[in-house]
mmCIF file of C-alpha atoms in Angstrom:
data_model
loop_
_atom_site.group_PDB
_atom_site.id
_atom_site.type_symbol
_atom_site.label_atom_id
_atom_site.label_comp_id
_atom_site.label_asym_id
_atom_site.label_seq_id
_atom_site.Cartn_x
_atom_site.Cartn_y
_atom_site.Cartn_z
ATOM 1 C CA UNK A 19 3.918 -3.032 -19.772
ATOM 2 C CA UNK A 20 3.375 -1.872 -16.410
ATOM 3 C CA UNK A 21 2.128 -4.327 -14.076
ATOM 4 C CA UNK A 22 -1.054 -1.671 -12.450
ATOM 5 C CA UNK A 23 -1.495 1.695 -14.503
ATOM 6 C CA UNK A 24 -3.436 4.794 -13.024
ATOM 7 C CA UNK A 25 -3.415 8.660 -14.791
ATOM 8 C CA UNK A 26 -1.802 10.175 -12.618
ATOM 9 C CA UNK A 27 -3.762 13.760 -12.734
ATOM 10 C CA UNK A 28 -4.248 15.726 -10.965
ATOM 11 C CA UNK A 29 -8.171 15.847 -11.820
ATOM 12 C CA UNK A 30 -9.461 19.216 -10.348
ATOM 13 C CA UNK A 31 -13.499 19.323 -9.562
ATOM 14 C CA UNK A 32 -15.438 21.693 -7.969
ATOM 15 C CA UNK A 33 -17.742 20.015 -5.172
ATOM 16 C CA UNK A 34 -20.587 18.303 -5.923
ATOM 17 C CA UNK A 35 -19.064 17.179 -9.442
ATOM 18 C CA UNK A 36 -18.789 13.198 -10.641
ATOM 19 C CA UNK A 37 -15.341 11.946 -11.713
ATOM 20 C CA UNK A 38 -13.968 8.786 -12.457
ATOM 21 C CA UNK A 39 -11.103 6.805 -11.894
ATOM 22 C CA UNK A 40 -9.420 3.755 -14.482
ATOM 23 C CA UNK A 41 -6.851 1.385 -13.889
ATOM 24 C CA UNK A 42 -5.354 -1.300 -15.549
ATOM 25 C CA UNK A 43 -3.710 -4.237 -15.022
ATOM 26 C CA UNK A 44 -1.536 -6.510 -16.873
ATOM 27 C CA UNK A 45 -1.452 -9.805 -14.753
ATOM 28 C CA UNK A 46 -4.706 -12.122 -16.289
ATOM 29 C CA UNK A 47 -4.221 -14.416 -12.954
ATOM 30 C CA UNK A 48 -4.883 -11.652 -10.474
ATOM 31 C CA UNK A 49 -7.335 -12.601 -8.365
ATOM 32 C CA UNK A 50 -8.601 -9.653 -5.810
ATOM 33 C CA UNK A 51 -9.000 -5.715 -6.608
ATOM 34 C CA UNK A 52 -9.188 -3.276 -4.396
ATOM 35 C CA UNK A 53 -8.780 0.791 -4.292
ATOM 36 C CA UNK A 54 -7.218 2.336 -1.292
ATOM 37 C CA UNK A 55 -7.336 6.263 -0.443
ATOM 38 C CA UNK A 56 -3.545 8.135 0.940
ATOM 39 C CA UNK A 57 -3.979 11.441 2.175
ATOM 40 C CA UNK A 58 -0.535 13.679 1.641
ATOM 41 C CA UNK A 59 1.742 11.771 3.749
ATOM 42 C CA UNK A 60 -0.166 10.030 5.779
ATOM 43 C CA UNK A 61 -0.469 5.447 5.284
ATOM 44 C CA UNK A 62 -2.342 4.354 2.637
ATOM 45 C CA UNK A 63 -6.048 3.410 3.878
ATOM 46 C CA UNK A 64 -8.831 0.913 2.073
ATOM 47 C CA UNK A 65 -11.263 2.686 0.624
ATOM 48 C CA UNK A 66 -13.301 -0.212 -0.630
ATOM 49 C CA UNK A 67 -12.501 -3.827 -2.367
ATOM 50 C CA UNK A 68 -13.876 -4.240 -5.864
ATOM 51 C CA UNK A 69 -16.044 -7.177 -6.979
ATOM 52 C CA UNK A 70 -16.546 -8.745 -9.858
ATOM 53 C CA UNK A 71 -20.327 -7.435 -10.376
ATOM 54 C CA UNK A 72 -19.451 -4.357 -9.282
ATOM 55 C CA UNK A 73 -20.044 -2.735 -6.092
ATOM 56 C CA UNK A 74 -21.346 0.287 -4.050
ATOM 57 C CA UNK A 75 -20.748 2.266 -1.148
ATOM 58 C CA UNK A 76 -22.409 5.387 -0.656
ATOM 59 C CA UNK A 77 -21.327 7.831 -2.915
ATOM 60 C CA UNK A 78 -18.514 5.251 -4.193
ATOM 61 C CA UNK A 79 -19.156 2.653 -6.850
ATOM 62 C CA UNK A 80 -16.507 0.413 -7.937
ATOM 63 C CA UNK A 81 -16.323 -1.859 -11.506
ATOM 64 C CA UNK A 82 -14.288 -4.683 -12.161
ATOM 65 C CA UNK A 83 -13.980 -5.958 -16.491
ATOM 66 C CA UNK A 84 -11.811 -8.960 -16.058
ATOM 67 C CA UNK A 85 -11.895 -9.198 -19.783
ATOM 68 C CA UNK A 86 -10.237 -6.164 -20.396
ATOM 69 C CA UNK A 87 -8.610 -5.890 -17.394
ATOM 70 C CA UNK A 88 -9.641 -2.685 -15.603
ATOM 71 C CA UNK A 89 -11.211 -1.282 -12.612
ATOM 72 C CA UNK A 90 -12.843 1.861 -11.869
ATOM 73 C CA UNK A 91 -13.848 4.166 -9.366
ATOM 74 C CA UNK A 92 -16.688 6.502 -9.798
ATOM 75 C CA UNK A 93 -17.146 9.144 -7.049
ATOM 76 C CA UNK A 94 -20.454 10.833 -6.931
ATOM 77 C CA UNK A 95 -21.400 14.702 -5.606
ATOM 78 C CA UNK A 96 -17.481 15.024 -4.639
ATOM 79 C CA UNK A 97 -16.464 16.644 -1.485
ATOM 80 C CA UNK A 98 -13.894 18.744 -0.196
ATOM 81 C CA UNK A 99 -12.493 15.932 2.176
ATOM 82 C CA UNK A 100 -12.492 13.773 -1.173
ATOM 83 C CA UNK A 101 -8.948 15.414 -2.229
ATOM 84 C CA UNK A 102 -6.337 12.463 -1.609
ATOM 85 C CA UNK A 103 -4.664 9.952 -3.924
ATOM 86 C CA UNK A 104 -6.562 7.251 -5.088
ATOM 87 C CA UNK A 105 -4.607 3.979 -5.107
ATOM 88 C CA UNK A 106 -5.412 1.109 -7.233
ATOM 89 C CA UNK A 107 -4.307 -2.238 -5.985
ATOM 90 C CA UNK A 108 -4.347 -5.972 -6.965
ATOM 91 C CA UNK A 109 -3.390 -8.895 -5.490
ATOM 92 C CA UNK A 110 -2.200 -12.187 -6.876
ATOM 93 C CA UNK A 111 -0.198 -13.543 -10.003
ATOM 94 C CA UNK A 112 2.793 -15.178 -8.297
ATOM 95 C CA UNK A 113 1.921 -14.944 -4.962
ATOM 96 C CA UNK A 114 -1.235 -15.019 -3.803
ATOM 97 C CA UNK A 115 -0.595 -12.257 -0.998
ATOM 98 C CA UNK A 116 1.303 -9.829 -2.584
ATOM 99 C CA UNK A 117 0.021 -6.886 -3.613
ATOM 100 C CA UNK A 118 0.261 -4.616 -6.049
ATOM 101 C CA UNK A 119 0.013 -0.503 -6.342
ATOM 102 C CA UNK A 120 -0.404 1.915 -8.698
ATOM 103 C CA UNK A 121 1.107 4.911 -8.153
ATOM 104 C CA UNK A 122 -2.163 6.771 -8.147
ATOM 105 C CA UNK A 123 -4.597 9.379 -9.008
ATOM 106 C CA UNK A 124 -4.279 12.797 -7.197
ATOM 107 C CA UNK A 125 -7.775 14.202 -7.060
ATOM 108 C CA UNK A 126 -8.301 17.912 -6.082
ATOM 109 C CA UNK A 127 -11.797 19.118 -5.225
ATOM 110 C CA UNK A 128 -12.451 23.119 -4.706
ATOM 111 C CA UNK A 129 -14.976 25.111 -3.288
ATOM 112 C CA UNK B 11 -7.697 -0.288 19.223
ATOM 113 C CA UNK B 12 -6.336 -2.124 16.207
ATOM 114 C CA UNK B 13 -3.171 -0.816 14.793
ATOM 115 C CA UNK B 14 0.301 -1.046 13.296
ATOM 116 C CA UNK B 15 2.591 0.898 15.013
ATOM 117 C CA UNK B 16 6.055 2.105 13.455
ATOM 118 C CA UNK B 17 9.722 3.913 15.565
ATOM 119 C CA UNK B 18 11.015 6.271 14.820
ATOM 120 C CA UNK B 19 8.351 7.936 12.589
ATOM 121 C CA UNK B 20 11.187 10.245 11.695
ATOM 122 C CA UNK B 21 15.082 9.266 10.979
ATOM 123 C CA UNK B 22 17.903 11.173 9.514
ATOM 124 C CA UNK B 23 21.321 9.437 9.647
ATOM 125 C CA UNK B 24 24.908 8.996 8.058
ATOM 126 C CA UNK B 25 25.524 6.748 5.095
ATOM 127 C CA UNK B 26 26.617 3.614 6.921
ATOM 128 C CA UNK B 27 25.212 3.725 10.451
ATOM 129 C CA UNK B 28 23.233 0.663 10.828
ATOM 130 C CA UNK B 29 19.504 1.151 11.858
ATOM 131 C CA UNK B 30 16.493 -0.833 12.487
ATOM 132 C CA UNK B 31 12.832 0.162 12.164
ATOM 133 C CA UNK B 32 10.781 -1.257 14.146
ATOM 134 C CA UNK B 33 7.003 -2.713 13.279
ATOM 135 C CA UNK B 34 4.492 -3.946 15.422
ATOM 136 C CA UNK B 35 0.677 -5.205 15.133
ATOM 137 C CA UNK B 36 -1.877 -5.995 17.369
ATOM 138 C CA UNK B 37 -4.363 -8.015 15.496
ATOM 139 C CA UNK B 38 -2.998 -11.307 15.451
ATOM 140 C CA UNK B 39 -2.336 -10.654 11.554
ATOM 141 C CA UNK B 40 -0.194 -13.399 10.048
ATOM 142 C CA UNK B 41 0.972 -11.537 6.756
ATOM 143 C CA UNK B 42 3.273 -8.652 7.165
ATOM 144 C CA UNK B 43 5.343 -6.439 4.703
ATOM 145 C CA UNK B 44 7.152 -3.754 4.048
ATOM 146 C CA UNK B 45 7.211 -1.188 1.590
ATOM 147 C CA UNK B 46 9.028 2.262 0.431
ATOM 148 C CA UNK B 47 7.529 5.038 -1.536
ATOM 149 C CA UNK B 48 9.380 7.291 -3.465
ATOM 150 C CA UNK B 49 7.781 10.180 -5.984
ATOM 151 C CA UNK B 50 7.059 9.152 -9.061
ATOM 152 C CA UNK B 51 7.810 5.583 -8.410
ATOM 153 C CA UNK B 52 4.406 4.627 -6.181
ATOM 154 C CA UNK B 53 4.360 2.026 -3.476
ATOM 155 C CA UNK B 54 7.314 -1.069 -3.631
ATOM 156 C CA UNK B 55 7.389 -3.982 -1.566
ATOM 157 C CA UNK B 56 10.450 -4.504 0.003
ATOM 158 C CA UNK B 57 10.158 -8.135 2.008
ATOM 159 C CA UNK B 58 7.126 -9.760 3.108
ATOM 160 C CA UNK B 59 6.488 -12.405 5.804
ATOM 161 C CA UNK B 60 3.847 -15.117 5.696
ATOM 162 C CA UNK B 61 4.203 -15.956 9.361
ATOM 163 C CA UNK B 62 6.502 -16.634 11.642
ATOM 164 C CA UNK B 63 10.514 -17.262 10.543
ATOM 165 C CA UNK B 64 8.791 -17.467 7.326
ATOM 166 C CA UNK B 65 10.169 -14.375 5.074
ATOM 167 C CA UNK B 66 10.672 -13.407 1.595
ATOM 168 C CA UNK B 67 11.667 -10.573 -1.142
ATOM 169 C CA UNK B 68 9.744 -8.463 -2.523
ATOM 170 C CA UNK B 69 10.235 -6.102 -5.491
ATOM 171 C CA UNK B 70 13.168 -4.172 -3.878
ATOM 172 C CA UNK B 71 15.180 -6.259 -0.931
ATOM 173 C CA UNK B 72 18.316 -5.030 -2.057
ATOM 174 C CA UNK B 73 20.228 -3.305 1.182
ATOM 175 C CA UNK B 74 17.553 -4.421 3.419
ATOM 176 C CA UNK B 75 17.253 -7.024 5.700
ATOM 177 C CA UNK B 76 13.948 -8.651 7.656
ATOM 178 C CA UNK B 77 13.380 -10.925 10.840
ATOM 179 C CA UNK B 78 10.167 -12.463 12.201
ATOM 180 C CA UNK B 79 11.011 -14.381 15.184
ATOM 181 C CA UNK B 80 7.113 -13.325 17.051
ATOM 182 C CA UNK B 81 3.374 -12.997 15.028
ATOM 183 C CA UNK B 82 3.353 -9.712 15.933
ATOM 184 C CA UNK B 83 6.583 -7.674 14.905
ATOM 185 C CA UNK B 84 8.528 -7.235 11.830
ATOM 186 C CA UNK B 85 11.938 -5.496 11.964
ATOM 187 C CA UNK B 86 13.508 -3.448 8.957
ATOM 188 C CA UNK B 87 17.266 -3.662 9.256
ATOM 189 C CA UNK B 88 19.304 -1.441 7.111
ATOM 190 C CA UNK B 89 22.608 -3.036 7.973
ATOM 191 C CA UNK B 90 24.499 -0.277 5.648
ATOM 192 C CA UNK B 91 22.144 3.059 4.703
ATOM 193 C CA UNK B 92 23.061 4.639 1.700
ATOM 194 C CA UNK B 93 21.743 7.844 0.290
ATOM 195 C CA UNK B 94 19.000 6.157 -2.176
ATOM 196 C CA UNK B 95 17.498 4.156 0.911
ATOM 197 C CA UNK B 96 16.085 7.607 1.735
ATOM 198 C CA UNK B 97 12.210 7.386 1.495
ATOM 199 C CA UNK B 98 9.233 6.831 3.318
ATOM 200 C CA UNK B 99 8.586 3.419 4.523
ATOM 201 C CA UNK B 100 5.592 1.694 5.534
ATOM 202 C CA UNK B 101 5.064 -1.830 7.490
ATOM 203 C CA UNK B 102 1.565 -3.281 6.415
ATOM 204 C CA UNK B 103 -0.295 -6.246 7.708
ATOM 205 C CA UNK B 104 -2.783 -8.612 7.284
ATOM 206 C CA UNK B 105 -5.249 -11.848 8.196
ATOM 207 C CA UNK B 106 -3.795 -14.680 5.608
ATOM 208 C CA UNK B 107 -6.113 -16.289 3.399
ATOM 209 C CA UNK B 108 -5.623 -17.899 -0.290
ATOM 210 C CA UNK B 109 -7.677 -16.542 -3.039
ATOM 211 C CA UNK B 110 -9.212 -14.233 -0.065
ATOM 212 C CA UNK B 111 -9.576 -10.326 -0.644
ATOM 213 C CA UNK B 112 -7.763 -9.411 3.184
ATOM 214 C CA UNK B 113 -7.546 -5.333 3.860
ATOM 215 C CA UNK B 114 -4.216 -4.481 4.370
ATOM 216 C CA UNK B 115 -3.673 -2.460 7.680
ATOM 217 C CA UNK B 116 -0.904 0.110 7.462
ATOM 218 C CA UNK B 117 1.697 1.517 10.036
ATOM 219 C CA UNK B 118 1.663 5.606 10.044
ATOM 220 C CA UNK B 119 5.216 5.625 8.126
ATOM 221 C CA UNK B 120 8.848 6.234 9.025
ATOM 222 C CA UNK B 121 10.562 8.898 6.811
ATOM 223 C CA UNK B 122 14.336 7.740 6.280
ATOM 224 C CA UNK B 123 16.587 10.644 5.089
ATOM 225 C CA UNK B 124 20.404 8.923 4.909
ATOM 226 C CA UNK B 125 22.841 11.803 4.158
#
């Protein structure tokens, strides 16, 4: 089993739409979740760390089930700017600072 | 302005010719790493460093070597480049802390074609 696990899309929604992200992961001792946004090319950036009640920010809310091992990303009233790669990462197992990626979720919003 | 900086950003070389990629930070970050990413295959550490002189491997170190004699830079050597070392790399740091969720700050890239 793969150690993080993303669909790898492409999910195509027109603007304003709701979509939602899963990941899993297969590592029960990871400790710290996070999902980072890479624009076509460009470095990987944090979009927001994921806690274990859950978490907001904005138009981005973020879930954590540590009994089934999964994290989402919901992203409300999408925008055009949205359209990137959605990376989910988690940290731990092994070593504590290493880090784990998915190898993401391509999401394509249109006019 | 806080940042991890990468040279060259862009590379293409011979199978064999030794090359270094540079990485630097300014944020006093302990934690460094590197990583490759290749279609299909996502994100891959290479080597990481806790600190300084203190190094280790990371999912692919194969063909790759590290140094971190100073807190702020972390050298890729590629003492002998072959073709399948061509890929986009990126150096990564970050504030060390155990069981502590740390952002990871990420260099711009340096895309490695080795013909």
């Amino acid at each position: 089993r793969k150690e993080v696990e993303q669909d790898p899309g492409p999910f195509n929604v027109p603007e304003g739409a709701t979509v939602a992200f899963n990941c899993t992961y297969s590592n029960s001792a990871s400790q710290s979740f996070f999902w980072y946004r890479q624009d076509c090319r460009k470095e990987p950036k944090l979009l927001m760390s994921v806690y274990s009640s859950g978490n907001e920010d904005g138009r981005f809310t973020a879930q954590l089930n540590r009994a089934s091992q999964y994290i989402s990303l919901l992203i409300r009233d999408s925008k055009l700017s949205d359209s990137a790669t959605y990376l989910c990462v988690v940290r731990g197992g092994m070593g504590y600072s290493t880090l784990t990626f998915g190898k993401g979720t391509m999401l394509l919003v249109s006019p | 302005e806080a940042q991890v900086t990468q040279n060259p950003r862009y590379l293409i070389t011979v199978t064999g010719k030794k090359l270094t990629v540079t990485c630097s930070q300014n944020m006093n970050h302990e934690y460094m790493s590197w990583y490759r990413q290749d279609p299909g295959l996502g994100l891959r550490q290479i080597y990481y460093s806790m600190n300084v002189e203190v190094t280790d491997k990371g999912d692919v170190p194969e063909g790759y070597k590290v140094s971190r004699k100073e807190k702020r830079n972390f050298p890729l050597i590629l003492e002998s480049p072959s073709p399948n070392q061509t890929s986009l790399y990126f150096c990564a740091s970050s504030h060390r802390g155990a069981g502590l969720a740390y952002e990871q700050y990420f260099g711009p890239g340096t895309r490695l074609t080795v013909t």
